Amino acid sequence: VEELRPKCGRFFSVGKRVSGGRRQAFAAAVMARDGWTCQLCGAVAEEVDHIIPVALAPERQFDMTNARASCRRCNAKRSKRVV
């Protein structure tokens, strides 16, 4: 698992199921767009949450409109559900 460090000094994990460079760039772009803030609760974001899970729509894995910054707690609550 690779880690990225935002300006606030916190880390978030980026899995390696897909090529690391593309996934890392995608995650960094989502986090920058959302200001490293969880879009569900407002806490510091550590992960990228796919609104429609990749398991249900693999073609939308790198779609910026299908992703949002999320804290681990909110992302774990959602799991593979569409909310």
Short mmCIF file of N, CA, C and O in Angstrom, two decimals:
data_model
loop_
_atom_site.label_atom_id
_atom_site.label_comp_id
_atom_site.label_asym_id
_atom_site.label_seq_id
_atom_site.Cartn_x
_atom_site.Cartn_y
_atom_site.Cartn_z
N VAL A 1 0.85 -1.18 0.00
CA VAL A 1 0.00 0.00 0.00
C VAL A 1 0.89 1.23 0.00
O VAL A 1 1.79 1.35 0.81
N GLU A 2 0.61 2.14 -0.91
CA GLU A 2 1.35 3.40 -0.98
C GLU A 2 0.65 4.42 -0.10
O GLU A 2 -0.53 4.32 0.17
N GLU A 3 1.37 5.42 0.33
CA GLU A 3 0.76 6.47 1.14
C GLU A 3 1.07 7.83 0.53
O GLU A 3 2.14 8.04 -0.02
N LEU A 4 0.11 8.72 0.63
CA LEU A 4 0.27 10.10 0.19
C LEU A 4 0.17 10.99 1.42
O LEU A 4 -0.57 10.71 2.34
N ARG A 5 0.91 12.09 1.43
CA ARG A 5 0.87 13.00 2.57
C ARG A 5 0.34 14.36 2.11
O ARG A 5 0.96 15.03 1.31
N PRO A 6 -0.81 14.76 2.62
CA PRO A 6 -1.33 16.10 2.29
C PRO A 6 -0.57 17.16 3.08
O PRO A 6 0.25 16.85 3.94
N LYS A 7 -0.88 18.42 2.84
CA LYS A 7 -0.21 19.53 3.52
C LYS A 7 -0.43 19.49 5.03
O LYS A 7 0.40 19.94 5.78
N CYS A 8 -1.54 18.92 5.48
CA CYS A 8 -1.83 18.88 6.91
C CYS A 8 -1.01 17.82 7.64
O CYS A 8 -1.05 17.73 8.85
N GLY A 9 -0.26 16.98 6.91
CA GLY A 9 0.62 16.00 7.53
C GLY A 9 -0.01 14.64 7.75
O GLY A 9 0.64 13.72 8.17
N ARG A 10 -1.31 14.48 7.47
CA ARG A 10 -1.97 13.19 7.65
C ARG A 10 -1.72 12.31 6.43
O ARG A 10 -1.45 12.80 5.35
N PHE A 11 -1.83 11.01 6.60
CA PHE A 11 -1.63 10.07 5.51
C PHE A 11 -2.95 9.47 5.08
O PHE A 11 -3.89 9.41 5.86
N PHE A 12 -3.03 9.02 3.85
CA PHE A 12 -4.14 8.16 3.46
C PHE A 12 -3.58 7.09 2.53
O PHE A 12 -2.57 7.27 1.89
N SER A 13 -4.23 5.95 2.52
CA SER A 13 -3.74 4.79 1.78
C SER A 13 -4.32 4.73 0.39
O SER A 13 -5.46 5.12 0.16
N VAL A 14 -3.54 4.23 -0.52
CA VAL A 14 -3.98 4.02 -1.89
C VAL A 14 -3.67 2.57 -2.22
O VAL A 14 -2.52 2.17 -2.22
N GLY A 15 -4.71 1.76 -2.45
CA GLY A 15 -4.51 0.35 -2.76
C GLY A 15 -3.80 0.16 -4.09
O GLY A 15 -3.64 1.09 -4.87
N LYS A 16 -3.37 -1.04 -4.37
CA LYS A 16 -2.62 -1.31 -5.59
C LYS A 16 -3.32 -2.29 -6.50
O LYS A 16 -2.68 -3.04 -7.20
N ARG A 17 -4.64 -2.32 -6.52
CA ARG A 17 -5.33 -3.24 -7.41
C ARG A 17 -5.16 -2.84 -8.86
O ARG A 17 -5.22 -3.65 -9.74
N VAL A 18 -4.99 -1.56 -9.11
CA VAL A 18 -4.78 -1.03 -10.45
C VAL A 18 -3.39 -0.41 -10.45
O VAL A 18 -2.81 -0.20 -9.41
N SER A 19 -2.88 -0.09 -11.62
CA SER A 19 -1.55 0.51 -11.69
C SER A 19 -1.42 1.67 -10.70
O SER A 19 -2.25 2.56 -10.68
N GLY A 20 -0.39 1.61 -9.87
CA GLY A 20 -0.20 2.57 -8.78
C GLY A 20 -0.18 4.01 -9.22
O GLY A 20 -0.77 4.86 -8.57
N GLY A 21 0.52 4.32 -10.32
CA GLY A 21 0.64 5.71 -10.76
C GLY A 21 -0.69 6.34 -11.11
O GLY A 21 -0.99 7.46 -10.70
N ARG A 22 -1.51 5.63 -11.85
CA ARG A 22 -2.81 6.18 -12.25
C ARG A 22 -3.73 6.32 -11.05
O ARG A 22 -4.40 7.34 -10.88
N ARG A 23 -3.76 5.32 -10.19
CA ARG A 23 -4.62 5.36 -9.01
C ARG A 23 -4.17 6.47 -8.06
O ARG A 23 -4.98 7.19 -7.50
N GLN A 24 -2.86 6.60 -7.88
CA GLN A 24 -2.32 7.62 -6.99
C GLN A 24 -2.64 9.02 -7.52
O GLN A 24 -3.05 9.90 -6.75
N ALA A 25 -2.50 9.23 -8.81
CA ALA A 25 -2.80 10.53 -9.41
C ALA A 25 -4.30 10.85 -9.28
O ALA A 25 -4.68 11.99 -8.99
N PHE A 26 -5.14 9.83 -9.49
CA PHE A 26 -6.58 10.01 -9.36
C PHE A 26 -6.94 10.39 -7.93
O PHE A 26 -7.68 11.35 -7.69
N ALA A 27 -6.40 9.66 -6.95
CA ALA A 27 -6.68 9.94 -5.54
C ALA A 27 -6.21 11.33 -5.16
O ALA A 27 -6.92 12.07 -4.45
N ALA A 28 -5.03 11.72 -5.61
CA ALA A 28 -4.50 13.05 -5.30
C ALA A 28 -5.40 14.14 -5.89
O ALA A 28 -5.65 15.17 -5.24
N ALA A 29 -5.91 13.92 -7.10
CA ALA A 29 -6.78 14.91 -7.74
C ALA A 29 -8.10 15.04 -6.99
O ALA A 29 -8.60 16.15 -6.78
N VAL A 30 -8.67 13.92 -6.54
CA VAL A 30 -9.93 13.95 -5.78
C VAL A 30 -9.71 14.66 -4.45
O VAL A 30 -10.50 15.52 -4.06
N MET A 31 -8.63 14.32 -3.75
CA MET A 31 -8.35 14.94 -2.46
C MET A 31 -8.12 16.45 -2.59
O MET A 31 -8.63 17.23 -1.78
N ALA A 32 -7.39 16.85 -3.62
CA ALA A 32 -7.15 18.28 -3.84
C ALA A 32 -8.45 19.00 -4.15
O ALA A 32 -8.72 20.09 -3.62
N ARG A 33 -9.28 18.40 -5.01
CA ARG A 33 -10.57 19.01 -5.36
C ARG A 33 -11.44 19.21 -4.13
O ARG A 33 -12.09 20.25 -3.97
N ASP A 34 -11.45 18.22 -3.23
CA ASP A 34 -12.32 18.26 -2.05
C ASP A 34 -11.65 18.88 -0.83
O ASP A 34 -12.22 18.88 0.26
N GLY A 35 -10.43 19.38 -1.00
CA GLY A 35 -9.75 20.08 0.09
C GLY A 35 -9.39 19.18 1.27
O GLY A 35 -9.37 19.66 2.40
N TRP A 36 -9.14 17.91 1.03
CA TRP A 36 -8.77 16.95 2.07
C TRP A 36 -9.80 16.90 3.19
O TRP A 36 -9.48 16.67 4.35
N THR A 37 -11.07 17.13 2.82
CA THR A 37 -12.17 17.13 3.78
C THR A 37 -13.17 16.06 3.41
O THR A 37 -13.58 15.96 2.25
N CYS A 38 -13.59 15.24 4.39
CA CYS A 38 -14.59 14.21 4.15
C CYS A 38 -15.88 14.88 3.69
O CYS A 38 -16.40 15.78 4.36
N GLN A 39 -16.39 14.46 2.57
CA GLN A 39 -17.60 15.06 2.00
C GLN A 39 -18.86 14.55 2.68
O GLN A 39 -19.95 15.04 2.39
N LEU A 40 -18.73 13.61 3.61
CA LEU A 40 -19.88 13.07 4.32
C LEU A 40 -20.02 13.67 5.73
O LEU A 40 -21.13 13.93 6.18
N CYS A 41 -18.88 13.88 6.43
CA CYS A 41 -18.98 14.37 7.81
C CYS A 41 -18.14 15.61 8.09
O CYS A 41 -18.27 16.21 9.16
N GLY A 42 -17.23 15.99 7.19
CA GLY A 42 -16.42 17.19 7.39
C GLY A 42 -15.09 16.96 8.10
O GLY A 42 -14.34 17.90 8.29
N ALA A 43 -14.79 15.72 8.49
CA ALA A 43 -13.51 15.42 9.14
C ALA A 43 -12.38 15.44 8.10
O ALA A 43 -12.63 15.60 6.90
N VAL A 44 -11.14 15.26 8.56
CA VAL A 44 -10.01 15.18 7.63
C VAL A 44 -10.15 13.90 6.81
O VAL A 44 -10.33 12.81 7.37
N ALA A 45 -10.09 14.02 5.49
CA ALA A 45 -10.25 12.87 4.60
C ALA A 45 -8.94 12.10 4.50
O ALA A 45 -7.86 12.69 4.48
N GLU A 46 -9.04 10.78 4.44
CA GLU A 46 -7.88 9.90 4.33
C GLU A 46 -8.00 8.93 3.16
O GLU A 46 -7.03 8.28 2.81
N GLU A 47 -9.19 8.82 2.59
CA GLU A 47 -9.43 7.85 1.53
C GLU A 47 -10.31 8.46 0.45
O GLU A 47 -10.95 9.48 0.66
N VAL A 48 -10.36 7.79 -0.69
CA VAL A 48 -11.27 8.18 -1.76
C VAL A 48 -12.42 7.19 -1.76
O VAL A 48 -12.24 5.98 -1.76
N ASP A 49 -13.63 7.72 -1.73
CA ASP A 49 -14.85 6.91 -1.72
C ASP A 49 -15.48 6.98 -3.10
O ASP A 49 -15.67 8.07 -3.65
N HIS A 50 -15.80 5.83 -3.68
CA HIS A 50 -16.53 5.79 -4.94
C HIS A 50 -18.01 5.80 -4.62
O HIS A 50 -18.50 4.94 -3.88
N ILE A 51 -18.74 6.77 -5.14
CA ILE A 51 -20.16 6.91 -4.86
C ILE A 51 -20.90 5.68 -5.34
O ILE A 51 -21.69 5.09 -4.61
N ILE A 52 -20.67 5.27 -6.57
CA ILE A 52 -21.16 3.98 -7.07
C ILE A 52 -19.95 3.06 -6.98
O ILE A 52 -18.93 3.30 -7.64
N PRO A 53 -20.00 2.02 -6.14
CA PRO A 53 -18.83 1.17 -5.92
C PRO A 53 -18.24 0.60 -7.21
O PRO A 53 -18.96 0.29 -8.16
N VAL A 54 -16.92 0.46 -7.22
CA VAL A 54 -16.21 -0.08 -8.38
C VAL A 54 -16.71 -1.48 -8.70
O VAL A 54 -16.78 -1.86 -9.86
N ALA A 55 -17.10 -2.24 -7.69
CA ALA A 55 -17.61 -3.60 -7.91
C ALA A 55 -18.89 -3.58 -8.76
O ALA A 55 -19.15 -4.52 -9.51
N LEU A 56 -19.67 -2.51 -8.66
CA LEU A 56 -20.92 -2.41 -9.43
C LEU A 56 -20.73 -1.69 -10.76
O LEU A 56 -21.54 -1.87 -11.67
N ALA A 57 -19.72 -0.84 -10.87
CA ALA A 57 -19.49 -0.07 -12.10
C ALA A 57 -17.99 0.11 -12.31
O ALA A 57 -17.45 1.20 -12.12
N PRO A 58 -17.28 -0.95 -12.70
CA PRO A 58 -15.82 -0.85 -12.86
C PRO A 58 -15.39 0.19 -13.89
O PRO A 58 -14.30 0.76 -13.78
N GLU A 59 -16.23 0.49 -14.86
CA GLU A 59 -15.88 1.48 -15.88
C GLU A 59 -15.83 2.90 -15.31
O GLU A 59 -15.27 3.79 -15.93
N ARG A 60 -16.37 3.11 -14.11
CA ARG A 60 -16.37 4.44 -13.49
C ARG A 60 -15.29 4.58 -12.41
O ARG A 60 -15.30 5.53 -11.65
N GLN A 61 -14.33 3.66 -12.37
CA GLN A 61 -13.30 3.68 -11.34
C GLN A 61 -12.51 4.98 -11.32
O GLN A 61 -12.17 5.48 -10.25
N PHE A 62 -12.21 5.55 -12.48
CA PHE A 62 -11.42 6.78 -12.54
C PHE A 62 -12.26 7.98 -12.98
O PHE A 62 -11.74 8.96 -13.49
N ASP A 63 -13.56 7.92 -12.76
CA ASP A 63 -14.48 9.00 -13.10
C ASP A 63 -14.54 9.97 -11.91
O ASP A 63 -14.98 9.59 -10.82
N MET A 64 -14.08 11.20 -12.12
CA MET A 64 -14.05 12.18 -11.03
C MET A 64 -15.44 12.49 -10.48
O MET A 64 -15.57 12.86 -9.31
N THR A 65 -16.48 12.33 -11.28
CA THR A 65 -17.83 12.60 -10.79
C THR A 65 -18.35 11.45 -9.93
O THR A 65 -19.40 11.58 -9.31
N ASN A 66 -17.64 10.33 -9.90
CA ASN A 66 -18.04 9.18 -9.09
C ASN A 66 -17.15 9.03 -7.85
O ASN A 66 -17.17 8.00 -7.20
N ALA A 67 -16.38 10.03 -7.50
CA ALA A 67 -15.46 9.92 -6.37
C ALA A 67 -15.56 11.14 -5.48
O ALA A 67 -15.88 12.24 -5.93
N ARG A 68 -15.29 10.91 -4.20
CA ARG A 68 -15.26 12.01 -3.23
C ARG A 68 -14.29 11.64 -2.12
O ARG A 68 -14.04 10.47 -1.83
N ALA A 69 -13.74 12.66 -1.49
CA ALA A 69 -12.84 12.44 -0.35
C ALA A 69 -13.67 11.97 0.83
O ALA A 69 -14.82 12.40 1.02
N SER A 70 -13.10 11.04 1.61
CA SER A 70 -13.83 10.46 2.73
C SER A 70 -12.87 10.13 3.87
O SER A 70 -11.72 9.76 3.63
N CYS A 71 -13.36 10.23 5.10
CA CYS A 71 -12.57 9.74 6.23
C CYS A 71 -12.74 8.22 6.28
O CYS A 71 -13.65 7.67 5.67
N ARG A 72 -11.87 7.55 7.00
CA ARG A 72 -11.95 6.08 7.06
C ARG A 72 -13.25 5.61 7.68
O ARG A 72 -13.82 4.62 7.25
N ARG A 73 -13.72 6.32 8.68
CA ARG A 73 -14.95 5.92 9.37
C ARG A 73 -16.15 5.93 8.41
O ARG A 73 -16.91 4.95 8.34
N CYS A 74 -16.31 7.01 7.68
CA CYS A 74 -17.45 7.11 6.75
C CYS A 74 -17.31 6.11 5.61
O CYS A 74 -18.30 5.49 5.20
N ASN A 75 -16.10 5.93 5.09
CA ASN A 75 -15.90 5.00 3.98
C ASN A 75 -16.16 3.56 4.43
O ASN A 75 -16.76 2.78 3.70
N ALA A 76 -15.76 3.21 5.64
CA ALA A 76 -15.99 1.86 6.16
C ALA A 76 -17.48 1.61 6.39
O ALA A 76 -17.96 0.49 6.17
N LYS A 77 -18.22 2.62 6.81
CA LYS A 77 -19.66 2.48 7.02
C LYS A 77 -20.39 2.14 5.72
O LYS A 77 -21.32 1.36 5.71
N ARG A 78 -19.95 2.77 4.64
CA ARG A 78 -20.62 2.59 3.36
C ARG A 78 -20.34 1.23 2.74
O ARG A 78 -21.20 0.65 2.09
N SER A 79 -19.14 0.72 2.86
CA SER A 79 -18.73 -0.54 2.27
C SER A 79 -19.05 -0.56 0.79
O SER A 79 -18.62 0.32 0.05
N LYS A 80 -19.80 -1.54 0.30
CA LYS A 80 -20.11 -1.63 -1.13
C LYS A 80 -21.57 -1.24 -1.42
O LYS A 80 -22.18 -1.72 -2.35
N ARG A 81 -22.10 -0.36 -0.59
CA ARG A 81 -23.48 0.08 -0.79
C ARG A 81 -23.50 1.43 -1.50
O ARG A 81 -22.60 2.23 -1.35
N VAL A 82 -24.53 1.67 -2.25
CA VAL A 82 -24.74 2.98 -2.89
C VAL A 82 -25.59 3.80 -1.94
O VAL A 82 -26.70 3.41 -1.59
N VAL A 83 -25.04 4.93 -1.48
CA VAL A 83 -25.79 5.79 -0.54
C VAL A 83 -25.89 7.18 -1.14
O VAL A 83 -24.96 7.71 -1.65
#
